[in-house]
Coordinates of C-alpha atoms and ligand atoms in Angstrom, one line a residue:
Chain A
X194 CA 26.7 -47.3 -46.3
X195 CA 27.7 -48.9 -43.1
X196 CA 31.4 -48.4 -43.9
X197 CA 32.8 -51.5 -42.2
X198 CA 35.0 -53.6 -44.6
X199 CA 33.3 -56.9 -44.9
X200 CA 35.2 -59.7 -43.4
X201 CA 36.9 -57.4 -40.9
X202 CA 36.1 -58.1 -37.3
X203 CA 34.5 -55.0 -35.8
X204 CA 35.3 -56.4 -32.3
X205 CA 38.2 -58.7 -31.5
X206 CA 39.1 -60.2 -28.2
X207 CA 42.2 -62.1 -27.9
X208 CA 43.0 -64.2 -24.8
X209 CA 41.1 -61.8 -22.5
X210 CA 40.9 -62.4 -18.9
X211 CA 39.3 -60.2 -16.1
X212 CA 38.9 -60.9 -12.4
X213 CA 37.2 -59.0 -9.8
X214 CA 38.2 -58.5 -6.0
X215 CA 35.6 -60.0 -3.7
X216 CA 33.7 -58.2 -1.1
X217 CA 36.0 -56.1 1.2
X218 CA 39.0 -57.1 -1.0
X219 CA 38.7 -60.8 0.2
X220 CA 38.8 -63.5 -2.6
X221 CA 38.7 -63.1 -6.3
X222 CA 36.1 -64.0 -8.9
X223 CA 37.4 -64.7 -12.5
X224 CA 34.6 -63.3 -14.5
X225 CA 36.1 -63.9 -17.9
X226 CA 38.9 -66.3 -18.6
X227 CA 41.0 -66.6 -21.7
X228 CA 38.3 -65.4 -24.0
X229 CA 39.1 -65.2 -27.8
X230 CA 36.3 -64.1 -29.9
X231 CA 35.6 -62.1 -33.1
X232 CA 32.5 -60.4 -34.3
X233 CA 32.3 -59.8 -38.0
X234 CA 30.5 -56.8 -39.5
X235 CA 26.9 -57.3 -40.4
X236 CA 24.4 -59.5 -38.9
X237 CA 23.1 -60.2 -35.3
X238 CA 25.5 -61.7 -32.9
X239 CA 24.1 -63.2 -29.7
X240 CA 26.4 -63.4 -26.6
X241 CA 24.5 -66.0 -24.5
X242 CA 24.9 -67.6 -21.1
X243 CA 23.3 -68.1 -17.8
X244 CA 23.4 -65.2 -15.2
X245 CA 26.9 -64.8 -13.9
X246 CA 28.5 -66.2 -17.0
X247 CA 30.6 -63.1 -17.7
X248 CA 28.5 -61.4 -20.5
X249 CA 28.3 -58.0 -19.0
X250 CA 32.0 -58.1 -18.1
X251 CA 32.9 -58.9 -21.6
X252 CA 30.7 -56.2 -23.1
X253 CA 32.1 -53.7 -20.8
X254 CA 35.6 -54.6 -21.9
X255 CA 34.6 -54.2 -25.5
X256 CA 33.3 -50.5 -25.0
X257 CA 36.3 -49.5 -22.8
X258 CA 34.5 -49.3 -19.4
X259 CA 36.7 -52.1 -17.9
X260 CA 40.3 -52.9 -18.7
X261 CA 41.1 -56.6 -19.2
X262 CA 43.8 -58.1 -16.8
X263 CA 45.2 -60.0 -19.6
X264 CA 44.8 -60.1 -23.4
X265 CA 43.8 -57.5 -25.9
X266 CA 40.5 -56.0 -27.0
X267 CA 40.1 -54.2 -30.3
X268 CA 37.1 -52.2 -31.4
X269 CA 37.1 -51.3 -35.1
X270 CA 40.8 -52.1 -35.0
X271 CA 41.6 -49.8 -32.0
X272 CA 41.8 -50.1 -28.4
X273 CA 38.4 -49.2 -26.9
X274 CA 40.0 -46.6 -24.6
X275 CA 40.5 -44.5 -27.7
X276 CA 37.6 -42.4 -28.2
X277 CA 38.0 -42.5 -32.0
X278 CA 37.2 -46.4 -31.7
X279 CA 33.9 -45.5 -30.2
X280 CA 32.5 -43.0 -32.7
X281 CA 30.6 -45.6 -34.6
X282 CA 29.5 -47.4 -31.6
X283 CA 26.1 -47.4 -29.8
X284 CA 25.9 -49.0 -26.4
X285 CA 23.0 -49.9 -24.0
X286 CA 24.1 -51.1 -20.6
X287 CA 22.2 -53.6 -18.4
X288 CA 19.4 -52.1 -16.5
X289 CA 20.3 -48.5 -17.6
X290 CA 19.6 -45.5 -15.6
X291 CA 19.7 -41.9 -16.8
X292 CA 19.6 -38.4 -15.4
X293 CA 16.3 -38.1 -13.5
X294 CA 16.3 -34.3 -13.5
X295 CA 16.1 -34.1 -17.3
X296 CA 13.2 -34.8 -19.7
X297 CA 13.7 -37.4 -22.5
X298 CA 14.2 -34.7 -25.0
X299 CA 16.8 -32.9 -22.9
X300 CA 18.6 -36.1 -22.2
X301 CA 18.8 -37.2 -25.9
X302 CA 19.8 -33.5 -26.8
X303 CA 22.8 -33.8 -24.3
X304 CA 24.0 -37.0 -25.8
X305 CA 23.5 -35.7 -29.2
X306 CA 25.9 -33.0 -28.5
X307 CA 28.5 -35.6 -27.3
X308 CA 27.9 -37.3 -30.8
X309 CA 28.8 -34.1 -32.6
X310 CA 25.3 -33.7 -34.1
X311 CA 24.8 -30.1 -35.0
X312 CA 21.8 -27.9 -34.0
X313 CA 18.9 -28.8 -36.5
X314 CA 20.3 -32.3 -37.4
X315 CA 20.3 -33.0 -33.7
X316 CA 16.8 -31.8 -33.1
X317 CA 15.7 -33.9 -36.2
X318 CA 17.3 -37.1 -34.9
X319 CA 16.0 -36.7 -31.3
X320 CA 12.5 -36.7 -32.6
X321 CA 13.1 -39.4 -35.1
X322 CA 14.7 -41.8 -32.7
X323 CA 12.0 -41.2 -30.0
X324 CA 9.5 -42.2 -32.5
X325 CA 11.6 -45.4 -33.5
X326 CA 11.5 -46.6 -29.9
X327 CA 7.8 -45.7 -29.4
X328 CA 8.2 -42.7 -27.3
X329 CA 6.7 -40.1 -29.5
X330 CA 4.6 -37.8 -27.5
X331 CA 6.7 -38.4 -24.3
X332 CA 9.4 -35.9 -25.2
X333 CA 8.7 -33.7 -22.2
X334 CA 8.3 -36.4 -19.6
X335 CA 10.8 -36.1 -16.8
X336 CA 13.0 -39.1 -16.5
X337 CA 12.1 -39.6 -12.8
X338 CA 8.5 -40.2 -14.0
X339 CA 9.4 -42.9 -16.3
X340 CA 8.7 -46.6 -15.9
X341 CA 11.4 -49.2 -16.3
X342 CA 10.2 -50.0 -19.8
X343 CA 10.3 -46.3 -20.8
X344 CA 13.9 -46.0 -19.6
X345 CA 14.9 -49.0 -21.5
X346 CA 13.4 -47.5 -24.6
X347 CA 15.2 -44.3 -24.0
X348 CA 18.5 -46.4 -23.6
X349 CA 17.8 -47.8 -27.0
X350 CA 17.2 -44.4 -28.3
X351 CA 20.5 -42.9 -27.1
X352 CA 22.3 -45.9 -28.6
X353 CA 20.7 -45.3 -32.0
X354 CA 21.0 -41.5 -32.0
X355 CA 24.1 -41.3 -34.2
X356 CA 23.1 -44.2 -36.5
X357 CA 26.1 -46.2 -35.4
X358 CA 27.6 -49.1 -37.5
X359 CA 27.7 -51.2 -34.4
X360 CA 25.2 -51.6 -31.6
X361 CA 26.2 -53.4 -28.4
X362 CA 23.1 -54.1 -26.2
X363 CA 23.5 -55.7 -22.8
X364 CA 20.3 -57.7 -22.1
X365 CA 18.1 -55.4 -24.3
X366 CA 15.0 -57.3 -23.7
X367 CA 15.2 -57.8 -19.9
X368 CA 12.5 -56.0 -17.7
X369 CA 10.2 -55.6 -20.7
X370 CA 6.6 -56.9 -21.1
X371 CA 6.0 -59.3 -24.1
X372 CA 5.1 -56.3 -26.3
X373 CA 8.3 -54.4 -25.4
X374 CA 10.2 -57.5 -26.1
X375 CA 8.7 -57.7 -29.6
X376 CA 9.4 -54.1 -30.2
X377 CA 13.1 -54.6 -29.2
X378 CA 13.4 -57.6 -31.5
X379 CA 11.9 -55.8 -34.5
X380 CA 14.2 -52.9 -33.9
X381 CA 17.3 -55.2 -33.8
X382 CA 16.0 -56.8 -37.1
X383 CA 15.6 -53.4 -38.6
X384 CA 19.2 -52.6 -37.7
X385 CA 20.4 -55.6 -39.5
X386 CA 18.3 -54.8 -42.5
X387 CA 20.0 -51.4 -42.6
X388 CA 23.3 -53.1 -42.8
X389 CA 24.4 -52.6 -39.3
X390 CA 26.0 -55.0 -36.7
X391 CA 24.1 -55.8 -33.5
X392 CA 25.9 -57.6 -30.7
X393 CA 23.6 -58.4 -27.8
X394 CA 23.7 -60.4 -24.6
X395 CA 20.9 -62.5 -23.2
X396 CA 20.3 -65.3 -20.7
X397 CA 17.0 -66.0 -22.1
X398 CA 17.3 -68.3 -25.1
X399 CA 14.2 -67.7 -26.9
X400 CA 15.2 -64.1 -27.4
X401 CA 18.2 -65.2 -29.3
X402 CA 16.9 -68.3 -31.0
X403 CA 14.7 -66.6 -33.6
X404 CA 17.0 -63.7 -34.5
X405 CA 20.6 -64.4 -34.2
X406 CA 22.9 -65.2 -37.1
X407 CA 25.7 -66.1 -34.9
X408 CA 26.0 -66.9 -31.3
X409 CA 28.7 -67.4 -28.7
X410 CA 27.9 -69.3 -25.4
X411 CA 29.7 -68.3 -22.4
X412 CA 29.7 -70.5 -19.3
X413 CA 31.7 -69.6 -16.1
X414 CA 33.6 -67.0 -18.0
X415 CA 34.9 -69.3 -20.7
X416 CA 33.7 -69.7 -24.3
X417 CA 31.8 -73.1 -24.8
X418 CA 30.5 -72.5 -28.3
X419 CA 31.0 -70.0 -31.1
X420 CA 29.3 -70.4 -34.4
X421 CA 26.3 -70.2 -36.6
X422 CA 23.1 -70.7 -34.7
X423 CA 22.1 -73.8 -36.8
X424 CA 25.3 -75.5 -35.7
X425 CA 24.6 -74.8 -32.0
X426 CA 21.2 -76.5 -32.3
X427 CA 20.1 -79.4 -34.5
X428 CA 16.5 -79.2 -35.7
X429 CA 16.2 -83.0 -35.4
X430 CA 13.3 -83.9 -33.2
X431 CA 14.4 -85.7 -30.0
X432 CA 11.0 -87.1 -29.0
X433 CA 7.3 -86.3 -28.9
X434 CA 5.2 -85.4 -26.0
X435 CA 1.5 -86.2 -26.5
X436 CA -1.4 -85.2 -24.2
X437 CA -4.2 -87.8 -24.3
X438 CA -7.6 -88.0 -22.5
X439 CA -10.2 -90.7 -22.0
X440 CA -8.0 -93.8 -22.3
X441 CA -6.2 -95.8 -19.6
X442 CA -2.4 -95.4 -19.9
X443 CA -1.7 -99.2 -19.6
X444 CA -3.1 -99.8 -23.1
X445 CA -1.0 -97.2 -24.9
X446 CA 2.6 -97.4 -26.2
X447 CA 5.2 -94.9 -24.9
X448 CA 6.1 -93.9 -21.4
X449 CA 4.0 -91.8 -19.2
X450 CA 5.6 -88.5 -18.1
X451 CA 2.9 -87.3 -15.9
X452 CA -0.9 -87.4 -15.4
X453 CA -3.4 -85.0 -13.9
X454 CA -7.1 -86.0 -13.7
X455 CA -8.2 -87.1 -17.0
X456 CA -5.1 -86.0 -18.9
X457 CA -2.0 -88.1 -19.4
X458 CA 1.2 -86.7 -20.9
X459 CA 3.2 -89.5 -22.8
X460 CA 6.5 -89.5 -24.4
X461 CA 7.2 -91.5 -27.6
X462 CA 10.6 -91.6 -29.3
X463 CA 9.8 -91.4 -33.0
X464 CA 7.3 -90.8 -35.8
X465 CA 6.5 -94.5 -36.1
X466 CA 5.5 -94.8 -32.4
X467 CA 3.7 -91.6 -32.6
X468 CA 1.4 -93.2 -35.4
X469 CA 0.9 -96.2 -33.2
X470 CA 0.0 -94.1 -30.2
X471 CA -2.5 -92.0 -32.2
X472 CA -4.1 -95.1 -33.6
X473 CA -4.4 -96.8 -30.1
X474 CA -6.0 -93.7 -28.7
X475 CA -8.5 -93.6 -31.5
X476 CA -9.4 -97.3 -31.1
X477 CA -9.7 -96.9 -27.3
X478 CA -12.2 -94.0 -27.7
X479 CA -9.9 -91.4 -26.3
X480 CA -8.8 -88.0 -27.6
X481 CA -5.5 -86.4 -28.5
X482 CA -5.0 -83.0 -26.7
X483 CA -1.7 -81.9 -28.1
X484 CA 1.4 -83.3 -29.8
X485 CA 4.6 -81.4 -29.1
X486 CA 7.8 -82.4 -31.0
X487 CA 10.8 -81.7 -28.7
X488 CA 13.7 -80.5 -30.6
X489 CA 17.4 -79.9 -29.4
X490 CA 17.0 -76.2 -28.7
X491 CA 19.4 -73.7 -27.1
X492 CA 17.7 -74.5 -23.9
X493 CA 18.8 -78.1 -24.0
X494 CA 22.4 -76.9 -25.2
X495 CA 22.5 -74.7 -22.2
X496 CA 21.4 -77.4 -19.8
X497 CA 24.1 -79.7 -21.3
X498 CA 26.7 -77.1 -21.0
X499 CA 25.9 -75.9 -17.5
X500 CA 25.4 -79.4 -16.5
X501 CA 27.6 -81.5 -14.1
X502 CA 31.0 -80.1 -13.4
X503 CA 30.5 -76.5 -14.8
X504 CA 31.9 -74.8 -11.7
X505 CA 32.4 -71.2 -12.7
X506 CA 34.1 -69.5 -9.8
X507 CA 37.8 -69.6 -9.0
X508 CA 38.6 -68.7 -5.4
X509 CA 42.3 -67.6 -4.6
Chain B
X37 CA 32.7 -33.3 -44.5
X38 CA 29.0 -33.9 -45.2
X39 CA 26.7 -34.4 -42.3
X40 CA 26.2 -38.1 -42.9
X41 CA 27.6 -40.7 -40.4
X42 CA 28.8 -40.3 -36.9
X43 CA 31.5 -37.8 -36.0
X44 CA 33.2 -36.8 -32.9
X45 CA 32.7 -33.2 -31.5
X46 CA 35.7 -31.1 -30.6
X47 CA 36.9 -31.1 -27.0
X48 CA 35.3 -27.6 -26.3
X49 CA 31.9 -28.9 -27.4
X50 CA 32.3 -32.1 -25.3
X51 CA 33.4 -30.3 -22.2
X52 CA 30.7 -27.6 -22.8
X53 CA 27.9 -30.1 -23.1
X54 CA 29.0 -32.0 -19.8
X55 CA 29.3 -28.6 -18.1
X56 CA 25.8 -27.6 -19.3
X57 CA 24.3 -30.7 -17.9
X58 CA 26.1 -30.5 -14.6
X59 CA 25.0 -27.0 -14.3
X60 CA 21.4 -28.1 -15.0
X61 CA 21.6 -30.8 -12.3
X62 CA 22.7 -28.3 -9.8
X63 CA 20.1 -25.6 -10.6
X64 CA 17.4 -28.2 -10.4
X65 CA 18.3 -29.1 -6.8
X66 CA 16.6 -27.4 -4.0
X67 CA 19.8 -27.4 -1.8
X68 CA 21.3 -24.7 -4.0
X69 CA 18.3 -22.3 -3.5
X70 CA 18.3 -23.1 0.3
X71 CA 21.9 -22.2 0.7
X72 CA 21.5 -19.0 -1.4
X73 CA 18.4 -17.9 0.6
X74 CA 20.4 -18.4 3.8
X75 CA 23.3 -16.4 2.5
X76 CA 21.1 -13.5 1.4
X77 CA 19.5 -13.5 4.8
X78 CA 22.9 -13.3 6.6
X79 CA 24.0 -10.7 4.2
X80 CA 20.9 -8.7 5.0
X81 CA 21.3 -9.2 8.6
X82 CA 24.4 -7.1 8.6
X83 CA 22.2 -4.0 8.3
X84 CA 20.4 -4.8 11.5
X85 CA 23.5 -5.8 13.3
X86 CA 25.0 -2.4 12.3
X87 CA 22.0 -0.6 13.9
X88 CA 22.4 -2.4 17.2
X89 CA 26.3 -2.2 17.4
X90 CA 28.5 0.7 18.2
X91 CA 31.0 1.1 15.4
X92 CA 31.3 1.6 11.7
X93 CA 28.1 0.3 10.2
X94 CA 29.7 -0.1 6.7
X95 CA 32.5 -2.2 8.1
X96 CA 30.0 -4.5 9.9
X97 CA 28.0 -4.9 6.7
X98 CA 31.2 -5.7 4.7
X99 CA 32.7 -8.0 7.3
X100 CA 29.6 -10.1 7.9
X101 CA 28.8 -10.0 4.1
X102 CA 32.2 -11.2 2.9
X103 CA 32.2 -14.0 5.5
X104 CA 28.8 -15.1 4.4
X105 CA 29.9 -15.2 0.7
X106 CA 32.9 -17.2 1.7
X107 CA 31.1 -19.7 4.0
X108 CA 28.1 -20.3 1.8
X109 CA 30.3 -20.5 -1.3
X110 CA 32.3 -23.2 0.5
X111 CA 29.0 -25.1 1.4
X112 CA 27.9 -24.9 -2.2
X113 CA 31.3 -26.2 -3.5
X114 CA 31.3 -29.0 -1.0
X115 CA 27.5 -30.0 -1.4
X116 CA 27.4 -29.8 -5.2
X117 CA 31.1 -30.8 -5.8
X118 CA 31.5 -34.0 -3.9
X119 CA 28.5 -35.7 -5.4
X120 CA 29.3 -34.6 -8.9
X121 CA 31.4 -37.5 -10.1
X122 CA 30.2 -39.9 -7.4
X123 CA 26.5 -39.7 -8.4
X124 CA 27.5 -40.5 -12.1
X125 CA 29.2 -43.6 -11.1
X126 CA 26.7 -44.7 -8.3
X127 CA 23.8 -44.2 -10.5
X128 CA 25.7 -45.8 -13.5
X129 CA 25.0 -42.8 -15.9
X130 CA 28.6 -42.9 -16.6
X131 CA 28.3 -46.2 -18.3
X132 CA 26.6 -44.5 -21.3
X133 CA 28.3 -41.2 -20.9
X134 CA 31.9 -42.6 -21.2
X135 CA 31.1 -44.8 -24.1
X136 CA 30.6 -41.7 -26.2
X137 CA 33.7 -40.4 -27.9
X138 CA 34.7 -38.6 -24.7
X139 CA 38.1 -38.7 -23.2
X140 CA 38.0 -39.2 -19.4
X141 CA 39.8 -36.0 -18.8
X142 CA 37.0 -34.3 -20.8
X143 CA 34.5 -35.7 -18.4
X144 CA 36.4 -34.4 -15.3
X145 CA 36.9 -31.0 -17.0
X146 CA 33.2 -30.9 -17.9
X147 CA 32.1 -31.6 -14.3
X148 CA 34.4 -29.1 -12.9
X149 CA 33.4 -26.4 -15.4
X150 CA 29.8 -27.0 -14.5
X151 CA 30.6 -26.7 -10.8
X152 CA 32.6 -23.5 -11.5
X153 CA 29.7 -22.0 -13.3
X154 CA 27.3 -22.8 -10.4
X155 CA 29.8 -21.0 -8.1
X156 CA 30.3 -18.0 -10.4
X157 CA 26.5 -17.6 -10.5
X158 CA 26.2 -18.1 -6.8
X159 CA 29.0 -15.7 -5.6
X160 CA 28.0 -13.3 -8.3
X161 CA 24.5 -13.0 -6.9
X162 CA 25.6 -12.9 -3.3
X163 CA 28.3 -10.4 -4.3
X164 CA 25.9 -8.2 -6.2
X165 CA 23.4 -7.9 -3.1
X166 CA 26.4 -7.2 -0.8
X167 CA 27.7 -4.5 -3.1
X168 CA 24.4 -2.9 -3.4
X169 CA 24.0 -2.8 0.5
X170 CA 27.5 -1.1 0.7
X171 CA 26.5 1.4 -1.9
X172 CA 23.3 2.1 -0.2
X173 CA 25.3 2.9 3.0
X174 CA 27.3 5.3 0.9
X175 CA 30.4 3.1 0.6
X176 CA 32.5 2.5 -2.5
X177 CA 31.8 -1.1 -4.0
X178 CA 35.4 -1.5 -5.3
X179 CA 37.2 -3.2 -2.4
X180 CA 34.1 -5.5 -1.8
X181 CA 34.2 -6.5 -5.5
X182 CA 37.9 -7.4 -5.3
X183 CA 37.3 -9.3 -2.1
X184 CA 34.4 -11.3 -3.8
X185 CA 36.7 -12.1 -6.8
X186 CA 39.3 -13.4 -4.4
X187 CA 36.8 -15.6 -2.6
X188 CA 35.7 -16.9 -6.0
X189 CA 39.3 -17.9 -6.8
X190 CA 39.5 -19.6 -3.4
X191 CA 36.4 -21.6 -4.2
X192 CA 37.8 -22.7 -7.6
X193 CA 40.7 -24.3 -5.6
X194 CA 38.3 -25.9 -3.1
X195 CA 36.0 -27.1 -5.9
X196 CA 39.1 -28.9 -7.7
X197 CA 39.7 -30.8 -4.4
X198 CA 35.9 -31.6 -4.1
X199 CA 36.1 -33.1 -7.7
X200 CA 39.4 -34.9 -6.9
X201 CA 38.0 -36.5 -3.9
X202 CA 34.8 -37.5 -5.4
X203 CA 36.5 -39.3 -8.2
X204 CA 37.7 -42.0 -5.8
X205 CA 35.7 -41.9 -2.6
X206 CA 32.2 -41.5 -1.4
X207 CA 30.6 -38.2 -0.8
X208 CA 30.9 -38.2 3.1
X209 CA 34.7 -38.8 3.0
X210 CA 35.0 -36.3 0.0
X211 CA 33.2 -33.7 2.0
X212 CA 35.3 -34.1 5.1
X213 CA 38.4 -34.0 2.9
X214 CA 37.4 -30.9 1.1
X215 CA 36.5 -29.1 4.4
X216 CA 39.8 -30.3 5.8
X217 CA 41.7 -28.8 2.9
X218 CA 39.8 -25.5 3.4
X219 CA 40.5 -25.3 7.1
X220 CA 44.1 -26.3 6.7
X221 CA 44.6 -23.9 3.8
X222 CA 43.7 -21.1 6.2
X223 CA 46.0 -22.3 8.9
X224 CA 49.1 -22.6 6.9
X225 CA 51.0 -20.5 9.3
X226 CA 50.4 -23.1 12.1
X227 CA 52.6 -25.5 10.1
X228 CA 55.6 -23.2 11.0
X229 CA 54.5 -23.3 14.6
X230 CA 54.0 -27.1 14.6
X231 CA 57.4 -27.7 12.9
X232 CA 59.3 -25.7 15.7
X233 CA 57.8 -28.1 18.3
X234 CA 58.6 -31.2 16.3
X235 CA 62.0 -33.1 16.7
X236 CA 64.6 -32.8 14.0
X237 CA 64.1 -35.4 11.2
X238 CA 61.2 -37.3 9.7
X239 CA 58.5 -35.4 11.5
X240 CA 59.8 -32.0 10.3
X241 CA 60.0 -33.3 6.8
X242 CA 56.4 -34.6 6.9
X243 CA 55.3 -31.3 8.2
X244 CA 57.1 -29.5 5.4
X245 CA 55.5 -31.9 2.9
X246 CA 51.9 -31.3 4.4
X247 CA 52.5 -27.6 4.0
X248 CA 53.7 -28.0 0.4
X249 CA 50.5 -30.0 -0.5
X250 CA 48.0 -27.9 1.3
X251 CA 47.1 -24.8 -0.6
X252 CA 48.1 -21.5 1.2
X253 CA 44.5 -19.9 0.9
X254 CA 45.7 -17.0 3.2
X255 CA 47.4 -15.7 0.0
X256 CA 44.0 -15.2 -1.5
X257 CA 42.5 -13.6 1.6
X258 CA 42.0 -9.8 1.1
X259 CA 39.0 -9.5 3.5
X260 CA 40.7 -7.4 6.1
X261 CA 41.7 -4.8 3.4
X262 CA 38.4 -4.8 1.8
X263 CA 36.5 -4.4 5.1
X264 CA 38.8 -1.5 6.2
X265 CA 39.1 0.0 2.8
X266 CA 42.9 -0.4 2.7
X267 CA 44.7 -0.3 -0.5
X268 CA 45.1 -3.7 -2.3
X269 CA 48.0 -3.9 -4.5
X270 CA 47.0 -5.1 -8.1
X271 CA 50.2 -7.2 -8.1
X272 CA 48.9 -9.2 -5.1
X273 CA 45.5 -9.7 -6.7
X274 CA 47.1 -10.8 -9.9
X275 CA 49.5 -13.2 -8.1
X276 CA 46.7 -14.6 -6.0
X277 CA 44.7 -15.4 -9.0
X278 CA 47.6 -17.0 -10.8
X279 CA 48.5 -19.0 -7.7
X280 CA 44.9 -20.2 -7.3
X281 CA 44.4 -21.1 -10.9
X282 CA 47.7 -23.1 -11.0
X283 CA 46.8 -24.9 -7.9
X284 CA 43.3 -25.8 -9.2
X285 CA 44.7 -26.9 -12.5
X286 CA 47.3 -29.2 -10.7
X287 CA 44.6 -30.7 -8.6
X288 CA 42.3 -31.3 -11.7
X289 CA 45.4 -33.0 -13.5
X290 CA 45.6 -35.3 -10.6
X291 CA 41.8 -36.0 -10.6
X292 CA 42.0 -36.8 -14.4
X293 CA 44.9 -39.3 -13.7
X294 CA 42.9 -41.0 -11.0
X295 CA 39.7 -41.0 -13.2
X296 CA 41.5 -42.4 -16.3
X297 CA 42.7 -45.5 -14.5
X298 CA 39.2 -46.4 -13.2
X299 CA 37.2 -49.4 -14.0
X300 CA 33.4 -48.9 -14.1
X301 CA 31.9 -52.1 -12.8
Ligands
ADP815 N1 32.1 -55.5 -9.8 C1 32.2 -56.8 -9.4 N2 32.8 -57.2 -8.3 C2 32.9 -58.5 -8.1 N3 32.4 -59.5 -8.8 C3 31.9 -59.2 -10.0 C4 31.7 -57.7 -10.4 N4 31.1 -57.8 -11.6 C5 30.9 -59.1 -11.9 N5 31.2 -59.9 -10.9 C6 31.3 -61.3 -11.0 O1 31.7 -61.8 -12.2 C7 30.9 -62.8 -12.8 C8 30.4 -62.3 -14.1 O2 29.5 -61.4 -14.0 P1 28.9 -60.7 -15.2 O3 29.7 -60.4 -16.2 O4 27.9 -59.6 -14.7 O5 27.8 -61.9 -15.8 P2 26.5 -61.9 -16.7 O6 26.4 -60.5 -17.3 O7 26.7 -62.9 -17.6 O8 25.5 -62.1 -15.8 C9 29.9 -63.1 -11.7 O9 30.3 -64.2 -11.0 C10 29.8 -61.8 -10.9 O10 29.4 -62.2 -9.6
MG816 MG1 24.9 -59.2 -17.1

């Protein structure tokens, strides 16, 4: 139903570089450097990296809003400047903003026309998609009265309007409350279940960790990692953090991370020493507050990648 | 083709949709009504002035009326026109709009078509009120109607410049540029005067170049004939319309070329 040939990359970047002029034309920021990346049809692809890593610049080149200085970008096998390449694309920009003189319904009706949806079908899709993003009953609310969260939901609605095969979403969960983040996550998962491809960017790792099939990590405009999520992070436990009360720390194994009042936070390297610690606490008449196995998460990977010597800006 | 799956609309549908949205934006802005109210006030004032002044009442009504249509039309073209493209870029609505299967030229054409529709409704309303006043004074509405049509053609040329300027600069500079084109367009005879005073060589070539670039809006001016009920040759009207349309089209093609090259950051 999706119509993408499996194995074919829906988005392809080859040696792409993009630089911006600095303020008042002074200096130059290389936002993306020599990026080669392919996104295959189906599944959820996360483009991750800290703020300023070049995620937005990369996505804007994919959808034809920016031209690369060097390299080639192909969207469904065509240059993104070709409107035919964008027929099966839905896009949500970062912190979107829409026409404040329109109502939600008028706005989606306008974009539905640009998608070639005919009269009754357009009306049906507008209703359907408003329901999908949790805005049923808000059809007539003027956009100037919409909260940031509502605008974000409308942004998703316009991206989904024509049931595209590829969704490119720039920080879709930013600026949303926990409930909103969950809704967006569920929506992305539903798109995958319907056989579509979702490519989204995020600087928040927890957003990606639970739902991405593949990730690419950008730091300073360059690709640091691309692959299956399980290859990016090992699920191995690195150490355990244990909160203990009612015992003096000197009598326990492990190193003290911090202590506040009664409670001490201890670090033990493995399961064997965790057992020793628990026994020692019980014998000393204390209590275990919590045990937290610390795994190698994307967070750690990030910190490693951004760590020392990860300069990102090239001045010229 | 069956209705399933995304398609791309034809160019007319795309341009039409963008034009409709542009028109909607303009008519939901108070500025337009303020300008229109002012214009109608001035047109109506012609009747009072006519009572106070010695002379042909009908001529005064026509003269003041046509001037008002022209000036308030210009203000509408400038106020609505210069922010058209700029606002879409500034507020970043262009980021979702241009990701649709829309050519950049279709965006420019849609914006312009929306602005032209606003000007059509605007001059149409002002023209209808003026014609009514003329008829009430016992005059024939024909010459005034021709005058209004030519003003509309002139506004189409000015609006094209407004869209061109707003596709690469901020609204203030775009407004200044647009008004400058309007003024220079009505002073094209002064280029000859200027040229005679300039030394031979580069300065005169520059003067000729400026004259060639600036539209000769006097070619579209039939106000004197309309006011004094002098005959207006149909050929002159037809040539004026052709000249204005060709000029506006050339400016729009340039605007499309500028816009097609743009990055949207
Ligand atoms: N329009 C612009 N002008 C100048 N510098 C820019 C512009 N857009 C982005 N940059 C710079 O390019 C780098 C990458 O930005 P961006 O792609 O927005 O990163 P991200 O989306 O990952 O936060 C940053 O250093 C940013 O300051
Ligand atoms: Mg960003």
